Amino acid sequence: DVKVTQSSRYLVKRTGEKVFLECVQDMDHENMFWYRQDPGLGLRLIYFSYDVKMKEKGDIPEGYSVSREKKERFSLILESASTNQTSMYLCASSFGRAETQYFGPGTRLLVL
Amino acid sequence: GQQLNQSPQSMFIQEGEDVSMNCTSSSIFNTWLWYKQDPGEGPVLLIALYKAGELTSNGRLTAQFGITRKDSFLNISASIPSDVGIYFCAGQLAPEYGNKLVFGAGTILRVKS
């Protein structure tokens, strides 16, 4: 079974803090993705990576950055958290670019 | 940009009833996926469809890839309380668009027991 884990299920941070969200997959998948999920908006792609040290912007990259130093790990960074970044963050991975994406359990982030 | 229109947005059904939801778009997709998300969890893949016209079942779930490649539906037969959750469709674009996944906004399913 594919396993995608996220470092925290719930996080509470203050405005202006730097926030790290970690994602790890154990299936040797090439591709990893970060989404945010907001009610009524579905899932929106923030950043993705097709290889180690490679990253590409998704649909809503502003205010975020990512890091992929190892194949199994993909980190999402909020350089200076803002209240409008309060959301559910979902990490996903897939073997090939056209392959099915498998999701982690999500991190619910509250920025005060 | 590409958009998926998923309907209904939410529904209450009686236990034992059949459920139907669908997604439509003006864009053409190479793959259609249906995910279910339980409260507080990440989406879990239910069914994947890879060919126009394909009809696939997974237990009480049946999904079809529309012949025009612009739509898909999901049916749940004889619903039970554990069917509660949010169901998402996702269409995967062609390689020239980066194989990007486009998600519907979700259908919230609530079952009256």
Short mmCIF file of C-alpha atoms in Angstrom, two decimals, chain A residues 9-10 35 37 40-43 45 50 59 88 90 97-106 108, chain B residues 31 33 35 37 39-45 48 50 86 88 92 98-101 103-106:
data_model
loop_
_atom_site.label_atom_id
_atom_site.label_comp_id
_atom_site.label_asym_id
_atom_site.label_seq_id
_atom_site.Cartn_x
_atom_site.Cartn_y
_atom_site.Cartn_z
CA ARG A 9 -2.34 16.82 11.71
CA TYR A 10 -3.03 20.17 13.34
CA TYR A 35 -2.52 21.32 -2.39
CA GLN A 37 -8.29 22.69 0.38
CA GLY A 40 -16.40 25.26 -1.79
CA LEU A 41 -13.13 25.61 -3.69
CA GLY A 42 -11.97 22.00 -3.85
CA LEU A 43 -8.27 21.28 -4.03
CA LEU A 45 -2.35 23.05 -6.49
CA TYR A 50 8.87 15.79 -10.58
CA ASP A 59 -1.99 27.51 -9.55
CA MET A 88 -6.23 22.27 5.11
CA LEU A 90 -2.75 18.06 1.50
CA ARG A 97 3.37 12.08 -14.20
CA ALA A 98 0.21 10.50 -15.60
CA GLU A 99 -0.24 8.11 -12.70
CA THR A 100 -2.82 8.31 -9.93
CA GLN A 101 -2.03 10.63 -7.04
CA TYR A 102 -2.21 9.28 -3.50
CA PHE A 103 -2.90 11.67 -0.67
CA GLY A 104 -1.68 12.06 2.88
CA PRO A 105 -4.07 12.67 5.79
CA GLY A 106 -3.70 16.44 5.63
CA ARG A 108 -5.07 21.61 9.27
CA THR B 31 -8.21 10.23 -16.99
CA LEU B 33 -10.62 9.89 -10.88
CA TYR B 35 -11.92 10.26 -4.47
CA GLN B 37 -12.62 12.20 1.86
CA PRO B 39 -13.88 14.10 7.95
CA GLY B 40 -10.38 15.15 9.03
CA GLU B 41 -8.66 12.84 6.56
CA GLY B 42 -7.07 13.09 3.14
CA PRO B 43 -8.85 11.97 -0.05
CA VAL B 44 -8.75 8.26 -0.81
CA LEU B 45 -8.97 6.99 -4.37
CA ALA B 48 -9.88 5.49 -11.76
CA TYR B 50 -8.68 5.68 -18.28
CA ILE B 86 -17.04 14.39 0.59
CA PHE B 88 -14.36 14.62 -5.36
CA GLN B 92 -6.26 14.61 -15.56
CA GLY B 98 1.62 18.71 -17.63
CA ASN B 99 -0.75 15.86 -16.75
CA LYS B 100 -2.27 18.31 -14.32
CA LEU B 101 -5.17 17.19 -12.09
CA PHE B 103 -10.58 18.90 -9.06
CA GLY B 104 -14.27 19.47 -8.65
CA ALA B 105 -15.45 21.36 -5.56
CA GLY B 106 -16.86 18.17 -4.03
#
